[in-house]
mmCIF file of C-alpha atoms in Angstrom:
data_model
loop_
_atom_site.group_PDB
_atom_site.id
_atom_site.type_symbol
_atom_site.label_atom_id
_atom_site.label_comp_id
_atom_site.label_asym_id
_atom_site.label_seq_id
_atom_site.Cartn_x
_atom_site.Cartn_y
_atom_site.Cartn_z
ATOM 1 C CA UNK A 1 161.821 167.822 110.062
ATOM 2 C CA UNK A 2 164.385 168.968 112.624
ATOM 3 C CA UNK A 3 163.105 169.186 116.181
ATOM 4 C CA UNK A 4 163.040 172.797 117.443
ATOM 5 C CA UNK A 5 164.177 171.854 120.981
ATOM 6 C CA UNK A 6 162.888 175.170 122.363
ATOM 7 C CA UNK A 7 161.685 173.441 125.539
ATOM 8 C CA UNK A 8 165.072 171.891 126.330
ATOM 9 C CA UNK A 9 165.612 171.464 130.082
ATOM 10 C CA UNK A 10 161.984 172.080 131.010
ATOM 11 C CA UNK A 11 160.265 169.479 133.198
ATOM 12 C CA UNK A 12 156.647 169.205 132.004
ATOM 13 C CA UNK A 13 154.087 166.803 133.451
ATOM 14 C CA UNK A 14 150.832 166.226 131.591
ATOM 15 C CA UNK A 15 147.817 165.131 133.654
ATOM 16 C CA UNK A 16 145.227 163.790 131.200
ATOM 17 C CA UNK A 17 142.928 160.756 131.397
ATOM 18 C CA UNK A 18 142.465 160.413 127.605
ATOM 19 C CA UNK A 19 145.283 158.006 126.604
ATOM 20 C CA UNK A 20 145.348 159.093 122.959
ATOM 21 C CA UNK A 21 145.531 162.804 123.707
ATOM 22 C CA UNK A 22 148.075 162.157 126.464
ATOM 23 C CA UNK A 23 150.323 160.269 124.035
ATOM 24 C CA UNK A 24 150.067 163.043 121.440
ATOM 25 C CA UNK A 25 150.938 165.750 123.968
ATOM 26 C CA UNK A 26 153.870 163.803 125.397
ATOM 27 C CA UNK A 27 155.283 162.992 121.971
ATOM 28 C CA UNK A 28 155.138 166.593 120.759
ATOM 29 C CA UNK A 29 156.529 168.117 123.948
ATOM 30 C CA UNK A 30 159.369 165.590 124.025
ATOM 31 C CA UNK A 31 160.101 166.355 120.361
ATOM 32 C CA UNK A 32 160.423 170.006 121.348
ATOM 33 C CA UNK A 33 163.000 169.097 123.998
ATOM 34 C CA UNK A 34 160.972 168.951 127.209
ATOM 35 C CA UNK A 35 161.464 166.240 129.807
ATOM 36 C CA UNK A 36 157.936 164.855 130.069
ATOM 37 C CA UNK A 37 155.857 162.576 132.268
ATOM 38 C CA UNK A 38 152.275 161.481 131.714
ATOM 39 C CA UNK A 39 149.832 161.009 134.601
ATOM 40 C CA UNK A 40 146.203 159.934 134.471
ATOM 41 C CA UNK A 41 144.710 161.422 137.623
ATOM 42 C CA UNK A 42 145.124 163.911 140.443
ATOM 43 C CA UNK A 43 146.088 161.078 142.776
ATOM 44 C CA UNK A 44 148.906 160.010 140.438
ATOM 45 C CA UNK A 45 150.133 163.613 140.304
ATOM 46 C CA UNK A 46 150.164 163.971 144.084
ATOM 47 C CA UNK A 47 152.057 160.697 144.460
ATOM 48 C CA UNK A 48 154.664 161.796 141.924
ATOM 49 C CA UNK A 49 155.149 165.123 143.684
ATOM 50 C CA UNK A 50 156.032 163.320 146.902
ATOM 51 C CA UNK A 51 159.331 162.163 145.415
ATOM 52 C CA UNK A 52 159.986 164.300 142.345
ATOM 53 C CA UNK A 53 159.417 167.774 140.927
ATOM 54 C CA UNK A 54 158.395 169.485 137.736
ATOM 55 C CA UNK A 55 158.428 173.018 136.359
ATOM 56 C CA UNK A 56 155.021 173.091 134.674
ATOM 57 C CA UNK A 57 151.891 170.949 134.901
ATOM 58 C CA UNK A 58 149.621 170.707 131.866
ATOM 59 C CA UNK A 59 146.351 169.866 133.551
ATOM 60 C CA UNK A 60 143.071 168.498 132.177
ATOM 61 C CA UNK A 61 139.978 169.944 133.858
ATOM 62 C CA UNK A 62 137.818 166.827 133.569
ATOM 63 C CA UNK A 63 139.916 164.394 135.567
ATOM 64 C CA UNK A 64 138.472 161.375 137.394
ATOM 65 C CA UNK A 65 138.119 161.956 141.126
ATOM 66 C CA UNK A 66 139.414 165.419 141.988
ATOM 67 C CA UNK A 67 138.869 167.794 139.065
ATOM 68 C CA UNK A 68 141.450 170.093 137.523
ATOM 69 C CA UNK A 69 140.104 173.223 139.211
ATOM 70 C CA UNK A 70 140.687 171.749 142.673
ATOM 71 C CA UNK A 71 144.111 170.446 141.660
ATOM 72 C CA UNK A 72 145.130 173.876 140.325
ATOM 73 C CA UNK A 73 144.047 175.531 143.555
ATOM 74 C CA UNK A 74 146.054 173.056 145.613
ATOM 75 C CA UNK A 75 149.167 173.387 143.451
ATOM 76 C CA UNK A 76 149.031 177.162 143.518
ATOM 77 C CA UNK A 77 148.823 177.163 147.330
ATOM 78 C CA UNK A 78 151.604 174.654 147.901
ATOM 79 C CA UNK A 79 154.204 174.898 145.143
ATOM 80 C CA UNK A 80 155.947 177.241 142.689
ATOM 81 C CA UNK A 81 154.734 175.420 139.595
ATOM 82 C CA UNK A 82 153.484 176.757 136.273
ATOM 83 C CA UNK A 83 149.943 175.565 135.531
ATOM 84 C CA UNK A 84 148.412 175.229 132.070
ATOM 85 C CA UNK A 85 144.802 174.035 132.017
ATOM 86 C CA UNK A 86 143.433 172.060 129.066
ATOM 87 C CA UNK A 87 139.700 171.645 128.742
ATOM 88 C CA UNK A 88 136.846 170.989 126.383
ATOM 89 C CA UNK A 89 134.982 173.812 128.107
ATOM 90 C CA UNK A 90 135.472 177.014 126.149
ATOM 91 C CA UNK A 91 132.933 179.085 128.049
ATOM 92 C CA UNK A 92 134.264 182.377 129.418
ATOM 93 C CA UNK A 93 132.994 181.533 132.908
ATOM 94 C CA UNK A 94 134.919 178.253 132.916
ATOM 95 C CA UNK A 95 138.036 180.084 131.767
ATOM 96 C CA UNK A 96 137.614 182.697 134.479
ATOM 97 C CA UNK A 97 137.195 179.941 137.082
ATOM 98 C CA UNK A 98 140.368 178.192 135.920
ATOM 99 C CA UNK A 99 142.393 181.390 136.077
ATOM 100 C CA UNK A 100 140.935 182.257 139.478
ATOM 101 C CA UNK A 101 141.872 178.833 140.842
ATOM 102 C CA UNK A 102 145.516 179.383 139.868
ATOM 103 C CA UNK A 103 146.017 178.528 136.195
ATOM 104 C CA UNK A 104 148.585 180.622 134.329
ATOM 105 C CA UNK A 105 147.179 179.673 130.932
ATOM 106 C CA UNK A 106 143.835 178.206 129.842
ATOM 107 C CA UNK A 107 143.566 176.401 126.468
ATOM 108 C CA UNK A 108 140.691 174.564 124.822
ATOM 109 C CA UNK A 109 141.294 170.973 123.693
ATOM 110 C CA UNK A 110 142.712 169.893 121.375
ATOM 111 C CA UNK A 111 145.340 172.615 121.741
ATOM 112 C CA UNK A 112 147.408 173.980 118.899
ATOM 113 C CA UNK A 113 150.829 172.623 119.825
ATOM 114 C CA UNK A 114 152.669 175.745 118.675
ATOM 115 C CA UNK A 115 150.436 177.842 120.947
ATOM 116 C CA UNK A 116 150.960 175.425 123.844
ATOM 117 C CA UNK A 117 154.739 175.494 123.330
ATOM 118 C CA UNK A 118 154.708 179.294 123.220
ATOM 119 C CA UNK A 119 152.731 179.361 126.447
ATOM 120 C CA UNK A 120 155.211 177.021 128.110
ATOM 121 C CA UNK A 121 158.092 179.224 126.986
ATOM 122 C CA UNK A 122 156.355 182.298 128.372
ATOM 123 C CA UNK A 123 155.822 180.525 131.699
ATOM 124 C CA UNK A 124 159.434 179.417 131.743
ATOM 125 C CA UNK A 125 160.569 183.042 131.600
ATOM 126 C CA UNK A 126 158.335 183.936 134.549
ATOM 127 C CA UNK A 127 159.244 181.035 136.824
ATOM 128 C CA UNK A 128 162.025 181.569 139.383
ATOM 129 C CA UNK A 129 165.319 180.771 137.651
ATOM 130 C CA UNK A 130 166.471 178.584 140.531
ATOM 131 C CA UNK A 131 163.420 176.342 140.134
ATOM 132 C CA UNK A 132 164.094 175.356 136.510
ATOM 133 C CA UNK A 133 165.815 172.004 136.084
ATOM 134 C CA UNK A 134 167.018 172.114 139.693
ATOM 135 C CA UNK A 135 167.740 168.992 141.668
ATOM 136 C CA UNK A 136 165.385 168.665 144.627
ATOM 137 C CA UNK A 137 166.972 168.693 148.030
ATOM 138 C CA UNK A 138 166.527 165.594 150.155
ATOM 139 C CA UNK A 139 163.701 165.895 152.680
ATOM 140 C CA UNK A 140 164.576 167.062 156.180
ATOM 141 C CA UNK A 141 162.659 167.326 159.403
ATOM 142 C CA UNK A 142 161.941 170.983 158.663
ATOM 143 C CA UNK A 143 160.675 170.198 155.138
ATOM 144 C CA UNK A 144 158.119 167.510 155.936
ATOM 145 C CA UNK A 145 154.969 166.880 157.903
ATOM 146 C CA UNK A 146 155.696 164.365 160.644
ATOM 147 C CA UNK A 147 153.983 162.589 163.507
ATOM 148 C CA UNK A 148 155.910 162.439 166.771
ATOM 149 C CA UNK A 149 155.347 161.374 170.396
ATOM 150 C CA UNK A 150 153.830 158.059 169.286
ATOM 151 C CA UNK A 151 151.534 159.915 166.889
ATOM 152 C CA UNK A 152 150.131 162.395 169.397
ATOM 153 C CA UNK A 153 151.949 165.470 167.984
ATOM 154 C CA UNK A 154 151.930 166.792 164.431
ATOM 155 C CA UNK A 155 155.082 168.614 163.276
ATOM 156 C CA UNK A 156 154.624 171.042 160.362
ATOM 157 C CA UNK A 157 157.318 172.081 157.845
ATOM 158 C CA UNK A 158 157.400 175.444 159.633
ATOM 159 C CA UNK A 159 158.616 173.618 162.797
ATOM 160 C CA UNK A 160 155.337 174.475 164.528
ATOM 161 C CA UNK A 161 153.585 171.637 166.366
ATOM 162 C CA UNK A 162 150.010 170.667 167.154
ATOM 163 C CA UNK A 163 148.880 168.202 169.848
ATOM 164 C CA UNK A 164 146.290 165.835 168.407
ATOM 165 C CA UNK A 165 143.087 164.361 169.742
ATOM 166 C CA UNK A 166 142.612 160.595 169.683
ATOM 167 C CA UNK A 167 140.493 160.771 166.529
ATOM 168 C CA UNK A 168 142.943 163.088 164.757
ATOM 169 C CA UNK A 169 145.828 160.818 165.715
ATOM 170 C CA UNK A 170 144.081 157.756 164.293
ATOM 171 C CA UNK A 171 143.137 159.561 161.099
ATOM 172 C CA UNK A 172 146.594 160.988 160.411
ATOM 173 C CA UNK A 173 148.420 157.775 161.308
ATOM 174 C CA UNK A 174 146.320 155.878 158.762
ATOM 175 C CA UNK A 175 147.095 158.474 156.091
ATOM 176 C CA UNK A 176 150.815 158.578 156.886
ATOM 177 C CA UNK A 177 151.032 154.781 156.816
ATOM 178 C CA UNK A 178 149.511 154.825 153.326
ATOM 179 C CA UNK A 179 152.697 156.561 152.039
ATOM 180 C CA UNK A 180 150.972 158.825 149.524
ATOM 181 C CA UNK A 181 148.216 156.423 148.471
ATOM 182 C CA UNK A 182 144.522 157.181 148.779
ATOM 183 C CA UNK A 183 142.781 155.830 151.890
ATOM 184 C CA UNK A 184 139.120 154.941 151.648
ATOM 185 C CA UNK A 185 136.506 156.547 153.846
ATOM 186 C CA UNK A 186 135.748 153.146 155.357
ATOM 187 C CA UNK A 187 139.395 152.669 156.376
ATOM 188 C CA UNK A 188 139.556 156.129 157.896
ATOM 189 C CA UNK A 189 136.344 155.629 159.846
ATOM 190 C CA UNK A 190 137.721 152.371 161.220
ATOM 191 C CA UNK A 191 140.851 154.247 162.325
ATOM 192 C CA UNK A 192 138.946 156.764 164.466
ATOM 193 C CA UNK A 193 136.337 154.564 166.167
ATOM 194 C CA UNK A 194 135.956 151.074 167.599
ATOM 195 C CA UNK A 195 132.346 150.925 166.370
ATOM 196 C CA UNK A 196 132.475 151.928 162.687
ATOM 197 C CA UNK A 197 128.980 150.522 162.064
ATOM 198 C CA UNK A 198 127.545 153.189 164.398
ATOM 199 C CA UNK A 199 129.661 156.051 163.021
ATOM 200 C CA UNK A 200 127.876 158.676 160.914
ATOM 201 C CA UNK A 201 130.027 159.014 157.733
ATOM 202 C CA UNK A 202 129.392 162.763 157.698
ATOM 203 C CA UNK A 203 131.331 163.023 160.964
ATOM 204 C CA UNK A 204 134.479 162.080 159.047
ATOM 205 C CA UNK A 205 134.165 165.197 156.867
ATOM 206 C CA UNK A 206 133.541 167.332 159.957
ATOM 207 C CA UNK A 207 136.641 165.841 161.597
ATOM 208 C CA UNK A 208 138.754 166.612 158.520
ATOM 209 C CA UNK A 209 137.380 170.154 158.315
ATOM 210 C CA UNK A 210 138.153 170.848 161.973
ATOM 211 C CA UNK A 211 141.613 169.296 161.722
ATOM 212 C CA UNK A 212 142.485 171.491 158.739
ATOM 213 C CA UNK A 213 141.308 174.571 160.610
ATOM 214 C CA UNK A 214 143.291 173.654 163.753
ATOM 215 C CA UNK A 215 146.438 172.966 161.729
ATOM 216 C CA UNK A 216 146.096 176.262 159.865
ATOM 217 C CA UNK A 217 145.646 178.197 163.104
ATOM 218 C CA UNK A 218 148.537 176.474 164.885
ATOM 219 C CA UNK A 219 151.112 176.318 162.086
ATOM 220 C CA UNK A 220 150.202 179.031 159.587
ATOM 221 C CA UNK A 221 150.190 176.579 156.670
ATOM 222 C CA UNK A 222 147.628 174.298 155.054
ATOM 223 C CA UNK A 223 147.624 170.587 155.830
ATOM 224 C CA UNK A 224 148.130 168.843 152.442
ATOM 225 C CA UNK A 225 145.117 166.589 152.933
ATOM 226 C CA UNK A 226 143.140 166.148 149.728
ATOM 227 C CA UNK A 227 139.618 164.763 149.254
ATOM 228 C CA UNK A 228 139.319 162.385 146.300
ATOM 229 C CA UNK A 229 135.747 162.204 145.074
ATOM 230 C CA UNK A 230 134.345 158.692 145.417
ATOM 231 C CA UNK A 231 137.599 157.342 146.876
ATOM 232 C CA UNK A 232 138.525 158.893 150.211
ATOM 233 C CA UNK A 233 141.422 161.081 151.290
ATOM 234 C CA UNK A 234 145.087 161.467 150.392
ATOM 235 C CA UNK A 235 147.943 163.049 152.372
ATOM 236 C CA UNK A 236 150.224 164.570 149.753
ATOM 237 C CA UNK A 237 153.203 165.888 151.677
#
């Protein structure tokens, strides 16, 4: 059978922790002409987005660590990416939640591949033309989050700056040094105090919450700091 190739030129990443379903989706989408990549977790997706781009993410809801709803919300707030959610949950409330969190399309697994392809084509028509199959520009000072002044100042992509407290400096330096990898809660606690055995772990979450709020107020954008359930935190941009 001749491949239809209707998805030619479309960059599609599939985030799915079921290896068999992932392989089936990748094979069919590639057969239809899409440039595909398979990823098994939210963390893997965030790492990939640090150095590459895609047009559409096909996203499983039941991912390990950070679930698909949280990932969709983050993607919608930070990037012009089409989002298709795949889930075993066919309840109307789950569908409404997925759409509210930023999904463009919500399909129950296993999806009919013709329906999925049609949904991807529909999304392709709605995405900005300049974003399809475009080559990403190299990062610049204005396009990245950076630490300056020996780590005491945070520079946002908007060029706004925020002076940091000692704890915030230690936290962010640890995350930046991880280069897109997850950092455990224990490592982060050790980065903000000399006596980690006396540090209440809940204070770490309070510190992160306050830092996000201060960054938002000072820069007008969200700090791309993601909580990974059972693992720690990840700085994604």
